[in-house]
Amino acid sequence: MFFLTSILLLFFYSIMPQNKHMYNAALIDKVDRLETINEPKIVLIRNSNVAFGFESRMVEEKFNMPVVNMGMHAQLGNAFHEEMAKINVTPGDIYIVCHTDYGDDDTIEDGVLAWSTIENHAELWKLLRVKDVPLMLRAYPTYLNRSLETWSRNKGNRYYRESPYSRESFNIYGDVEFDRECKWKQDGHVDEITPNISDVCISRLNSLDAYLEKGGAELVIAGYPIMVDGEPSEGFREQMEQFEQKLEERCECNVISDYQDYFYDRSYFYDTVYHLTNEGTVMRTEQLISDLESYFSK
């Protein structure tokens, strides 16, 4: 029994954590910051469009409120990110959701990635819901196999200092702080894609809104960066107007953005359709500040 226990402890503490310096490991630091701020704060929620899309210091200085950027990875899913809004809720908090799509099916999209994110960090396990357990159990053998392979080759927990996709690339707010110029291909057409809306996503957001309201906090929805080729088509503008109208009608929280204010030319994108360059990040942050000013004035 002692031998078996020792083997399990060795695995849990030595083999299982193989990604302590990877991009997703920044969630450890983000949760730590979120848990240690016991005053009204602004919390930015959702995927890497948030991590690569804000200068939180600018927001903090404008509103004199601490800011926490909880942006992580799209394949973790909307629901996983929304659970972050339940950590250390303090009266006066403002949680800003910047989903790039509202058509999810209420699941973690990549269970192996989720394991690589939470590993044996117990403080992150609270982000999993009971309904996520079956998916996580199915994904565990693959994660375990990859961890053992990485461990056996002595390649785990390496530093990646010269990459925006590392834990070390994040600043104290949770923003990716890395010099980023446009790497996007300048040829080809930019697809104009309108986000989807699903019943389960809206229901979950409305439940989160009610949860936060009980804690004296507030949930709002803001825009995400939308890549366009110069001037977007009239058809796309109409589709985005219809999307925004449906979102406002179905969500009990406030939508504070005009999504067309978040149309940016491809030259402001770094390496994906949601990751902004340094210049694009400043522009987007200024737009969010403007949205918040208008909302607070009402």
PDB file of C-alpha atoms in Angstrom:
ATOM      1  CA  MET A   1       0.000   0.000   0.000  1.00  0.00           C
ATOM      2  CA  PHE A   2       2.834   2.384   0.910  1.00  0.00           C
ATOM      3  CA  PHE A   3       4.578   1.602  -2.387  1.00  0.00           C
ATOM      4  CA  LEU A   4       1.414   2.232  -4.418  1.00  0.00           C
ATOM      5  CA  THR A   5       0.763   5.487  -2.576  1.00  0.00           C
ATOM      6  CA  SER A   6       4.333   6.600  -3.220  1.00  0.00           C
ATOM      7  CA  ILE A   7       3.986   5.858  -6.933  1.00  0.00           C
ATOM      8  CA  LEU A   8       0.742   7.829  -7.122  1.00  0.00           C
ATOM      9  CA  LEU A   9       2.253  10.789  -5.293  1.00  0.00           C
ATOM     10  CA  LEU A  10       5.292  10.679  -7.582  1.00  0.00           C
ATOM     11  CA  PHE A  11       3.035  10.775 -10.601  1.00  0.00           C
ATOM     12  CA  PHE A  12       0.819  13.535  -9.220  1.00  0.00           C
ATOM     13  CA  TYR A  13       3.621  15.875  -8.185  1.00  0.00           C
ATOM     14  CA  SER A  14       6.438  14.989 -10.604  1.00  0.00           C
ATOM     15  CA  ILE A  15       4.969  13.605 -13.813  1.00  0.00           C
ATOM     16  CA  MET A  16       1.569  15.223 -14.099  1.00  0.00           C
ATOM     17  CA  PRO A  17       2.668  18.911 -14.163  1.00  0.00           C
ATOM     18  CA  GLN A  18       4.571  19.096 -17.466  1.00  0.00           C
ATOM     19  CA  ASN A  19       3.357  22.476 -18.718  1.00  0.00           C
ATOM     20  CA  LYS A  20       4.195  24.974 -15.968  1.00  0.00           C
ATOM     21  CA  HIS A  21       5.697  27.480 -18.399  1.00  0.00           C
ATOM     22  CA  MET A  22       3.337  27.034 -21.337  1.00  0.00           C
ATOM     23  CA  TYR A  23       0.767  29.635 -22.411  1.00  0.00           C
ATOM     24  CA  ASN A  24      -2.168  28.101 -20.535  1.00  0.00           C
ATOM     25  CA  ALA A  25      -0.198  27.912 -17.283  1.00  0.00           C
ATOM     26  CA  ALA A  26      -0.690  31.688 -17.040  1.00  0.00           C
ATOM     27  CA  LEU A  27      -4.136  30.829 -15.681  1.00  0.00           C
ATOM     28  CA  ILE A  28      -2.428  30.027 -12.362  1.00  0.00           C
ATOM     29  CA  ASP A  29      -1.237  33.622 -12.087  1.00  0.00           C
ATOM     30  CA  LYS A  30      -4.510  35.074 -13.316  1.00  0.00           C
ATOM     31  CA  VAL A  31      -6.543  33.171 -10.717  1.00  0.00           C
ATOM     32  CA  ASP A  32      -4.068  34.186  -8.021  1.00  0.00           C
ATOM     33  CA  ARG A  33      -4.498  37.866  -8.933  1.00  0.00           C
ATOM     34  CA  LEU A  34      -8.269  37.507  -9.059  1.00  0.00           C
ATOM     35  CA  GLU A  35      -8.360  35.917  -5.613  1.00  0.00           C
ATOM     36  CA  THR A  36      -6.182  38.543  -3.968  1.00  0.00           C
ATOM     37  CA  ILE A  37      -8.136  41.640  -5.056  1.00  0.00           C
ATOM     38  CA  ASN A  38     -10.858  42.196  -2.477  1.00  0.00           C
ATOM     39  CA  GLU A  39     -12.132  45.516  -3.780  1.00  0.00           C
ATOM     40  CA  PRO A  40     -14.300  46.420  -6.785  1.00  0.00           C
ATOM     41  CA  LYS A  41     -12.486  45.332  -9.934  1.00  0.00           C
ATOM     42  CA  ILE A  42     -12.942  44.971 -13.674  1.00  0.00           C
ATOM     43  CA  VAL A  43     -12.548  41.406 -14.942  1.00  0.00           C
ATOM     44  CA  LEU A  44     -12.147  40.625 -18.650  1.00  0.00           C
ATOM     45  CA  ILE A  45     -13.483  37.214 -19.669  1.00  0.00           C
ATOM     46  CA  ARG A  46     -13.042  34.874 -22.649  1.00  0.00           C
ATOM     47  CA  ASN A  47     -10.439  33.471 -25.010  1.00  0.00           C
ATOM     48  CA  SER A  48      -7.172  34.703 -26.510  1.00  0.00           C
ATOM     49  CA  ASN A  49      -8.960  37.615 -28.202  1.00  0.00           C
ATOM     50  CA  VAL A  50      -8.925  39.045 -24.670  1.00  0.00           C
ATOM     51  CA  ALA A  51      -5.384  37.937 -23.794  1.00  0.00           C
ATOM     52  CA  PHE A  52      -4.033  39.451 -27.027  1.00  0.00           C
ATOM     53  CA  GLY A  53      -6.455  42.357 -27.113  1.00  0.00           C
ATOM     54  CA  PHE A  54      -6.196  44.692 -24.128  1.00  0.00           C
ATOM     55  CA  GLU A  55      -3.861  47.098 -22.351  1.00  0.00           C
ATOM     56  CA  SER A  56      -5.387  46.588 -18.922  1.00  0.00           C
ATOM     57  CA  ARG A  57      -3.248  49.309 -17.376  1.00  0.00           C
ATOM     58  CA  MET A  58      -5.083  51.885 -19.511  1.00  0.00           C
ATOM     59  CA  VAL A  59      -8.464  50.668 -18.235  1.00  0.00           C
ATOM     60  CA  GLU A  60      -7.243  50.578 -14.637  1.00  0.00           C
ATOM     61  CA  GLU A  61      -5.897  54.136 -14.797  1.00  0.00           C
ATOM     62  CA  LYS A  62      -9.052  55.457 -16.472  1.00  0.00           C
ATOM     63  CA  PHE A  63     -11.535  54.042 -13.973  1.00  0.00           C
ATOM     64  CA  ASN A  64      -9.288  53.749 -10.919  1.00  0.00           C
ATOM     65  CA  MET A  65     -10.238  50.098 -10.507  1.00  0.00           C
ATOM     66  CA  PRO A  66      -7.932  47.044 -10.546  1.00  0.00           C
ATOM     67  CA  VAL A  67      -8.215  45.055 -13.775  1.00  0.00           C
ATOM     68  CA  VAL A  68      -7.736  41.319 -14.273  1.00  0.00           C
ATOM     69  CA  ASN A  69      -7.444  39.905 -17.793  1.00  0.00           C
ATOM     70  CA  MET A  70      -8.652  36.286 -17.603  1.00  0.00           C
ATOM     71  CA  GLY A  71      -8.416  35.653 -21.355  1.00  0.00           C
ATOM     72  CA  MET A  72      -7.060  32.181 -22.198  1.00  0.00           C
ATOM     73  CA  HIS A  73      -7.732  29.760 -25.077  1.00  0.00           C
ATOM     74  CA  ALA A  74     -10.749  29.333 -27.363  1.00  0.00           C
ATOM     75  CA  GLN A  75     -10.672  25.518 -27.207  1.00  0.00           C
ATOM     76  CA  LEU A  76     -11.406  25.592 -23.489  1.00  0.00           C
ATOM     77  CA  GLY A  77     -14.895  26.798 -24.415  1.00  0.00           C
ATOM     78  CA  ASN A  78     -17.165  29.623 -23.309  1.00  0.00           C
ATOM     79  CA  ALA A  79     -18.472  27.808 -20.239  1.00  0.00           C
ATOM     80  CA  PHE A  80     -14.986  27.150 -18.812  1.00  0.00           C
ATOM     81  CA  HIS A  81     -14.108  30.833 -19.131  1.00  0.00           C
ATOM     82  CA  GLU A  82     -17.386  31.964 -17.607  1.00  0.00           C
ATOM     83  CA  GLU A  83     -16.666  29.899 -14.478  1.00  0.00           C
ATOM     84  CA  MET A  84     -13.745  32.280 -13.867  1.00  0.00           C
ATOM     85  CA  ALA A  85     -16.303  35.015 -13.176  1.00  0.00           C
ATOM     86  CA  LYS A  86     -17.366  33.169 -10.018  1.00  0.00           C
ATOM     87  CA  ILE A  87     -13.978  33.497  -8.310  1.00  0.00           C
ATOM     88  CA  ASN A  88     -13.864  35.985  -5.417  1.00  0.00           C
ATOM     89  CA  VAL A  89     -16.933  37.970  -6.421  1.00  0.00           C
ATOM     90  CA  THR A  90     -16.841  41.326  -4.621  1.00  0.00           C
ATOM     91  CA  PRO A  91     -19.614  43.947  -4.505  1.00  0.00           C
ATOM     92  CA  GLY A  92     -18.949  46.534  -7.189  1.00  0.00           C
ATOM     93  CA  ASP A  93     -17.148  44.140  -9.533  1.00  0.00           C
ATOM     94  CA  ILE A  94     -17.744  44.483 -13.267  1.00  0.00           C
ATOM     95  CA  TYR A  95     -17.304  41.355 -15.399  1.00  0.00           C
ATOM     96  CA  ILE A  96     -16.920  41.986 -19.122  1.00  0.00           C
ATOM     97  CA  VAL A  97     -17.584  39.033 -21.432  1.00  0.00           C
ATOM     98  CA  CYS A  98     -16.059  39.270 -24.921  1.00  0.00           C
ATOM     99  CA  HIS A  99     -17.104  36.010 -26.563  1.00  0.00           C
ATOM    100  CA  THR A 100     -16.276  35.599 -30.237  1.00  0.00           C
ATOM    101  CA  ASP A 101     -19.295  33.311 -30.639  1.00  0.00           C
ATOM    102  CA  TYR A 102     -22.437  32.623 -28.600  1.00  0.00           C
ATOM    103  CA  GLY A 103     -23.376  29.364 -30.298  1.00  0.00           C
ATOM    104  CA  ASP A 104     -21.581  26.858 -28.045  1.00  0.00           C
ATOM    105  CA  ASP A 105     -23.046  23.575 -26.819  1.00  0.00           C
ATOM    106  CA  ASP A 106     -22.063  24.108 -23.155  1.00  0.00           C
ATOM    107  CA  THR A 107     -19.031  21.809 -23.183  1.00  0.00           C
ATOM    108  CA  ILE A 108     -15.279  22.065 -22.864  1.00  0.00           C
ATOM    109  CA  GLU A 109     -14.143  21.874 -26.474  1.00  0.00           C
ATOM    110  CA  ASP A 110     -10.775  20.147 -25.861  1.00  0.00           C
ATOM    111  CA  GLY A 111     -10.510  18.020 -22.733  1.00  0.00           C
ATOM    112  CA  VAL A 112      -6.813  17.267 -23.244  1.00  0.00           C
ATOM    113  CA  LEU A 113      -6.078  20.988 -23.430  1.00  0.00           C
ATOM    114  CA  ALA A 114      -8.127  21.513 -20.272  1.00  0.00           C
ATOM    115  CA  TRP A 115      -6.003  18.892 -18.474  1.00  0.00           C
ATOM    116  CA  SER A 116      -2.838  20.571 -19.740  1.00  0.00           C
ATOM    117  CA  THR A 117      -4.187  23.787 -18.234  1.00  0.00           C
ATOM    118  CA  ILE A 118      -5.311  22.645 -14.786  1.00  0.00           C
ATOM    119  CA  GLU A 119      -2.914  19.681 -14.335  1.00  0.00           C
ATOM    120  CA  ASN A 120      -2.452  19.112 -10.573  1.00  0.00           C
ATOM    121  CA  HIS A 121      -3.106  22.738  -9.642  1.00  0.00           C
ATOM    122  CA  ALA A 122      -5.975  22.222  -7.235  1.00  0.00           C
ATOM    123  CA  GLU A 123      -6.881  25.913  -7.218  1.00  0.00           C
ATOM    124  CA  LEU A 124      -7.900  25.572 -10.890  1.00  0.00           C
ATOM    125  CA  TRP A 125     -10.075  22.488 -10.518  1.00  0.00           C
ATOM    126  CA  LYS A 126     -12.953  24.633  -9.270  1.00  0.00           C
ATOM    127  CA  LEU A 127     -13.366  25.850 -12.847  1.00  0.00           C
ATOM    128  CA  LEU A 128     -14.713  22.409 -13.757  1.00  0.00           C
ATOM    129  CA  ARG A 129     -18.428  21.747 -13.376  1.00  0.00           C
ATOM    130  CA  VAL A 130     -19.908  18.381 -12.423  1.00  0.00           C
ATOM    131  CA  LYS A 131     -21.150  17.969 -15.998  1.00  0.00           C
ATOM    132  CA  ASP A 132     -17.558  18.380 -17.265  1.00  0.00           C
ATOM    133  CA  VAL A 133     -16.284  15.329 -15.350  1.00  0.00           C
ATOM    134  CA  PRO A 134     -17.219  12.615 -17.926  1.00  0.00           C
ATOM    135  CA  LEU A 135     -15.491  14.514 -20.733  1.00  0.00           C
ATOM    136  CA  MET A 136     -12.407  15.088 -18.572  1.00  0.00           C
ATOM    137  CA  LEU A 137     -12.255  11.408 -17.663  1.00  0.00           C
ATOM    138  CA  ARG A 138     -12.382  10.434 -21.342  1.00  0.00           C
ATOM    139  CA  ALA A 139      -9.607  12.891 -22.150  1.00  0.00           C
ATOM    140  CA  TYR A 140      -7.366  11.857 -19.272  1.00  0.00           C
ATOM    141  CA  PRO A 141      -5.652   8.800 -20.874  1.00  0.00           C
ATOM    142  CA  THR A 142      -4.495  10.918 -23.818  1.00  0.00           C
ATOM    143  CA  TYR A 143      -3.252  13.646 -21.498  1.00  0.00           C
ATOM    144  CA  LEU A 144      -1.508  11.063 -19.296  1.00  0.00           C
ATOM    145  CA  ASN A 145       0.200   9.452 -22.282  1.00  0.00           C
ATOM    146  CA  ARG A 146       1.481  12.823 -23.498  1.00  0.00           C
ATOM    147  CA  SER A 147       2.669  13.765 -20.008  1.00  0.00           C
ATOM    148  CA  LEU A 148       4.559  10.501 -19.585  1.00  0.00           C
ATOM    149  CA  GLU A 149       6.169  10.880 -22.996  1.00  0.00           C
ATOM    150  CA  THR A 150       7.215  14.472 -22.244  1.00  0.00           C
ATOM    151  CA  TRP A 151       8.530  13.476 -18.826  1.00  0.00           C
ATOM    152  CA  SER A 152      10.472  10.477 -20.147  1.00  0.00           C
ATOM    153  CA  ARG A 153      12.176  12.683 -22.760  1.00  0.00           C
ATOM    154  CA  ASN A 154      12.993  15.308 -20.139  1.00  0.00           C
ATOM    155  CA  LYS A 155      11.184  18.002 -22.129  1.00  0.00           C
ATOM    156  CA  GLY A 156       8.599  19.061 -19.580  1.00  0.00           C
ATOM    157  CA  ASN A 157       8.273  22.437 -17.864  1.00  0.00           C
ATOM    158  CA  ARG A 158      10.652  24.253 -20.180  1.00  0.00           C
ATOM    159  CA  TYR A 159      10.877  28.036 -20.444  1.00  0.00           C
ATOM    160  CA  TYR A 160       9.747  29.718 -23.659  1.00  0.00           C
ATOM    161  CA  ARG A 161      10.951  33.268 -23.108  1.00  0.00           C
ATOM    162  CA  GLU A 162      10.968  34.428 -26.734  1.00  0.00           C
ATOM    163  CA  SER A 163       7.392  33.537 -27.561  1.00  0.00           C
ATOM    164  CA  PRO A 164       4.024  35.200 -26.932  1.00  0.00           C
ATOM    165  CA  TYR A 165       2.726  31.681 -26.295  1.00  0.00           C
ATOM    166  CA  SER A 166       4.374  31.179 -22.930  1.00  0.00           C
ATOM    167  CA  ARG A 167       3.505  31.884 -19.319  1.00  0.00           C
ATOM    168  CA  GLU A 168       6.319  34.417 -19.157  1.00  0.00           C
ATOM    169  CA  SER A 169       4.771  36.552 -21.922  1.00  0.00           C
ATOM    170  CA  PHE A 170       1.931  37.709 -19.634  1.00  0.00           C
ATOM    171  CA  ASN A 171       2.187  40.835 -17.483  1.00  0.00           C
ATOM    172  CA  ILE A 172       0.777  41.252 -13.971  1.00  0.00           C
ATOM    173  CA  TYR A 173      -2.683  42.112 -15.319  1.00  0.00           C
ATOM    174  CA  GLY A 174      -2.882  38.962 -17.442  1.00  0.00           C
ATOM    175  CA  ASP A 175      -2.291  40.659 -20.816  1.00  0.00           C
ATOM    176  CA  VAL A 176       0.093  39.158 -23.347  1.00  0.00           C
ATOM    177  CA  GLU A 177       2.948  41.676 -23.296  1.00  0.00           C
ATOM    178  CA  PHE A 178       5.006  40.903 -26.383  1.00  0.00           C
ATOM    179  CA  ASP A 179       5.987  43.058 -29.361  1.00  0.00           C
ATOM    180  CA  ARG A 180       3.508  42.139 -32.076  1.00  0.00           C
ATOM    181  CA  GLU A 181       3.474  43.370 -35.646  1.00  0.00           C
ATOM    182  CA  CYS A 182       1.160  42.119 -38.370  1.00  0.00           C
ATOM    183  CA  LYS A 183       2.065  38.655 -39.612  1.00  0.00           C
ATOM    184  CA  TRP A 184      -1.246  38.143 -41.355  1.00  0.00           C
ATOM    185  CA  LYS A 185      -1.168  37.252 -45.054  1.00  0.00           C
ATOM    186  CA  GLN A 186      -1.983  40.326 -47.085  1.00  0.00           C
ATOM    187  CA  ASP A 187      -3.387  38.366 -50.003  1.00  0.00           C
ATOM    188  CA  GLY A 188      -6.703  36.582 -50.124  1.00  0.00           C
ATOM    189  CA  HIS A 189     -10.183  37.538 -48.949  1.00  0.00           C
ATOM    190  CA  VAL A 190     -11.155  37.997 -45.317  1.00  0.00           C
ATOM    191  CA  ASP A 191     -14.199  35.885 -44.482  1.00  0.00           C
ATOM    192  CA  GLU A 192     -17.058  37.910 -43.019  1.00  0.00           C
ATOM    193  CA  ILE A 193     -18.517  35.608 -40.371  1.00  0.00           C
ATOM    194  CA  THR A 194     -21.442  36.470 -38.115  1.00  0.00           C
ATOM    195  CA  PRO A 195     -21.398  34.847 -34.620  1.00  0.00           C
ATOM    196  CA  ASN A 196     -23.983  32.229 -33.762  1.00  0.00           C
ATOM    197  CA  ILE A 197     -26.319  32.310 -30.763  1.00  0.00           C
ATOM    198  CA  SER A 198     -27.494  29.146 -28.985  1.00  0.00           C
ATOM    199  CA  ASP A 199     -30.192  28.753 -26.350  1.00  0.00           C
ATOM    200  CA  VAL A 200     -27.836  26.997 -23.946  1.00  0.00           C
ATOM    201  CA  CYS A 201     -25.240  29.783 -24.108  1.00  0.00           C
ATOM    202  CA  ILE A 202     -27.829  32.518 -23.478  1.00  0.00           C
ATOM    203  CA  SER A 203     -29.373  30.545 -20.621  1.00  0.00           C
ATOM    204  CA  ARG A 204     -25.953  30.080 -19.016  1.00  0.00           C
ATOM    205  CA  LEU A 205     -25.073  33.769 -19.371  1.00  0.00           C
ATOM    206  CA  ASN A 206     -28.393  34.779 -17.826  1.00  0.00           C
ATOM    207  CA  SER A 207     -27.740  32.418 -14.922  1.00  0.00           C
ATOM    208  CA  LEU A 208     -24.271  33.916 -14.495  1.00  0.00           C
ATOM    209  CA  ASP A 209     -25.782  37.398 -14.543  1.00  0.00           C
ATOM    210  CA  ALA A 210     -28.176  36.431 -11.743  1.00  0.00           C
ATOM    211  CA  TYR A 211     -25.339  34.819  -9.756  1.00  0.00           C
ATOM    212  CA  LEU A 212     -23.172  37.918  -9.968  1.00  0.00           C
ATOM    213  CA  GLU A 213     -26.064  40.228  -9.185  1.00  0.00           C
ATOM    214  CA  LYS A 214     -26.624  38.385  -5.895  1.00  0.00           C
ATOM    215  CA  GLY A 215     -23.003  39.108  -5.025  1.00  0.00           C
ATOM    216  CA  GLY A 216     -23.391  42.799  -5.790  1.00  0.00           C
ATOM    217  CA  ALA A 217     -21.457  42.508  -9.049  1.00  0.00           C
ATOM    218  CA  GLU A 218     -22.447  43.203 -12.645  1.00  0.00           C
ATOM    219  CA  LEU A 219     -22.065  41.351 -15.930  1.00  0.00           C
ATOM    220  CA  VAL A 220     -21.851  43.161 -19.280  1.00  0.00           C
ATOM    221  CA  ILE A 221     -21.062  42.055 -22.834  1.00  0.00           C
ATOM    222  CA  ALA A 222     -18.548  43.903 -25.014  1.00  0.00           C
ATOM    223  CA  GLY A 223     -17.301  43.530 -28.568  1.00  0.00           C
ATOM    224  CA  TYR A 224     -14.470  41.409 -29.904  1.00  0.00           C
ATOM    225  CA  PRO A 225     -12.017  42.357 -32.699  1.00  0.00           C
ATOM    226  CA  ILE A 226     -13.492  41.643 -36.124  1.00  0.00           C
ATOM    227  CA  MET A 227     -11.139  41.488 -39.099  1.00  0.00           C
ATOM    228  CA  VAL A 228     -12.334  43.232 -42.259  1.00  0.00           C
ATOM    229  CA  ASP A 229     -10.881  44.087 -45.673  1.00  0.00           C
ATOM    230  CA  GLY A 230     -10.961  47.859 -45.477  1.00  0.00           C
ATOM    231  CA  GLU A 231     -14.644  48.698 -45.780  1.00  0.00           C
ATOM    232  CA  PRO A 232     -16.908  45.744 -44.869  1.00  0.00           C
ATOM    233  CA  SER A 233     -19.820  44.860 -47.115  1.00  0.00           C
ATOM    234  CA  GLU A 234     -23.267  46.277 -46.413  1.00  0.00           C
ATOM    235  CA  GLY A 235     -24.561  42.735 -46.077  1.00  0.00           C
ATOM    236  CA  PHE A 236     -22.113  41.986 -43.303  1.00  0.00           C
ATOM    237  CA  ARG A 237     -22.992  45.220 -41.502  1.00  0.00           C
ATOM    238  CA  GLU A 238     -26.675  44.273 -41.617  1.00  0.00           C
ATOM    239  CA  GLN A 239     -25.924  40.767 -40.319  1.00  0.00           C
ATOM    240  CA  MET A 240     -23.898  42.152 -37.413  1.00  0.00           C
ATOM    241  CA  GLU A 241     -26.704  44.587 -36.568  1.00  0.00           C
ATOM    242  CA  GLN A 242     -29.178  41.714 -36.489  1.00  0.00           C
ATOM    243  CA  PHE A 243     -26.813  39.628 -34.338  1.00  0.00           C
ATOM    244  CA  GLU A 244     -26.358  42.471 -31.864  1.00  0.00           C
ATOM    245  CA  GLN A 245     -30.106  43.077 -31.692  1.00  0.00           C
ATOM    246  CA  LYS A 246     -30.817  39.402 -30.966  1.00  0.00           C
ATOM    247  CA  LEU A 247     -28.107  39.350 -28.304  1.00  0.00           C
ATOM    248  CA  GLU A 248     -29.579  42.420 -26.599  1.00  0.00           C
ATOM    249  CA  GLU A 249     -33.092  40.959 -26.715  1.00  0.00           C
ATOM    250  CA  ARG A 250     -32.126  37.585 -25.256  1.00  0.00           C
ATOM    251  CA  CYS A 251     -29.481  38.531 -22.685  1.00  0.00           C
ATOM    252  CA  GLU A 252     -30.591  39.902 -19.344  1.00  0.00           C
ATOM    253  CA  CYS A 253     -27.249  41.653 -18.905  1.00  0.00           C
ATOM    254  CA  ASN A 254     -26.335  44.765 -20.887  1.00  0.00           C
ATOM    255  CA  VAL A 255     -24.565  44.718 -24.251  1.00  0.00           C
ATOM    256  CA  ILE A 256     -22.405  47.851 -24.033  1.00  0.00           C
ATOM    257  CA  SER A 257     -20.764  47.756 -27.481  1.00  0.00           C
ATOM    258  CA  ASP A 258     -21.719  48.497 -31.043  1.00  0.00           C
ATOM    259  CA  TYR A 259     -19.956  45.597 -32.734  1.00  0.00           C
ATOM    260  CA  GLN A 260     -19.218  47.660 -35.812  1.00  0.00           C
ATOM    261  CA  ASP A 261     -16.940  49.815 -33.655  1.00  0.00           C
ATOM    262  CA  TYR A 262     -14.741  46.719 -33.414  1.00  0.00           C
ATOM    263  CA  PHE A 263     -14.181  46.314 -37.158  1.00  0.00           C
ATOM    264  CA  TYR A 264     -10.414  46.497 -37.739  1.00  0.00           C
ATOM    265  CA  ASP A 265      -8.446  46.186 -40.943  1.00  0.00           C
ATOM    266  CA  ARG A 266      -6.350  43.035 -41.236  1.00  0.00           C
ATOM    267  CA  SER A 267      -3.192  45.139 -40.810  1.00  0.00           C
ATOM    268  CA  TYR A 268      -4.060  45.434 -37.106  1.00  0.00           C
ATOM    269  CA  PHE A 269      -4.003  41.655 -36.558  1.00  0.00           C
ATOM    270  CA  TYR A 270      -0.954  39.743 -35.420  1.00  0.00           C
ATOM    271  CA  ASP A 271      -1.173  36.062 -36.374  1.00  0.00           C
ATOM    272  CA  THR A 272      -4.833  34.991 -36.164  1.00  0.00           C
ATOM    273  CA  VAL A 273      -8.206  36.595 -36.835  1.00  0.00           C
ATOM    274  CA  TYR A 274      -8.561  37.425 -33.118  1.00  0.00           C
ATOM    275  CA  HIS A 275      -5.018  38.386 -32.024  1.00  0.00           C
ATOM    276  CA  LEU A 276      -4.275  42.088 -32.368  1.00  0.00           C
ATOM    277  CA  THR A 277      -0.968  43.825 -32.935  1.00  0.00           C
ATOM    278  CA  ASN A 278       0.284  46.272 -30.317  1.00  0.00           C
ATOM    279  CA  GLU A 279      -1.330  49.145 -32.208  1.00  0.00           C
ATOM    280  CA  GLY A 280      -4.573  47.253 -32.627  1.00  0.00           C
ATOM    281  CA  THR A 281      -4.610  46.410 -28.925  1.00  0.00           C
ATOM    282  CA  VAL A 282      -4.406  50.089 -27.958  1.00  0.00           C
ATOM    283  CA  MET A 283      -7.226  50.950 -30.388  1.00  0.00           C
ATOM    284  CA  ARG A 284      -9.437  48.204 -29.027  1.00  0.00           C
ATOM    285  CA  THR A 285      -8.710  49.195 -25.411  1.00  0.00           C
ATOM    286  CA  GLU A 286      -9.618  52.802 -26.178  1.00  0.00           C
ATOM    287  CA  GLN A 287     -12.893  51.591 -27.685  1.00  0.00           C
ATOM    288  CA  LEU A 288     -13.736  49.538 -24.600  1.00  0.00           C
ATOM    289  CA  ILE A 289     -12.983  52.537 -22.381  1.00  0.00           C
ATOM    290  CA  SER A 290     -15.355  54.614 -24.524  1.00  0.00           C
ATOM    291  CA  ASP A 291     -18.042  51.910 -24.256  1.00  0.00           C
ATOM    292  CA  LEU A 292     -17.671  51.778 -20.475  1.00  0.00           C
ATOM    293  CA  GLU A 293     -17.806  55.569 -20.166  1.00  0.00           C
ATOM    294  CA  SER A 294     -21.044  55.653 -22.132  1.00  0.00           C
ATOM    295  CA  TYR A 295     -22.483  52.811 -20.081  1.00  0.00           C
ATOM    296  CA  PHE A 296     -21.510  54.325 -16.714  1.00  0.00           C
ATOM    297  CA  SER A 297     -22.978  57.691 -17.741  1.00  0.00           C
ATOM    298  CA  LYS A 298     -26.375  56.015 -18.148  1.00  0.00           C
TER     299      LYS A 298
END
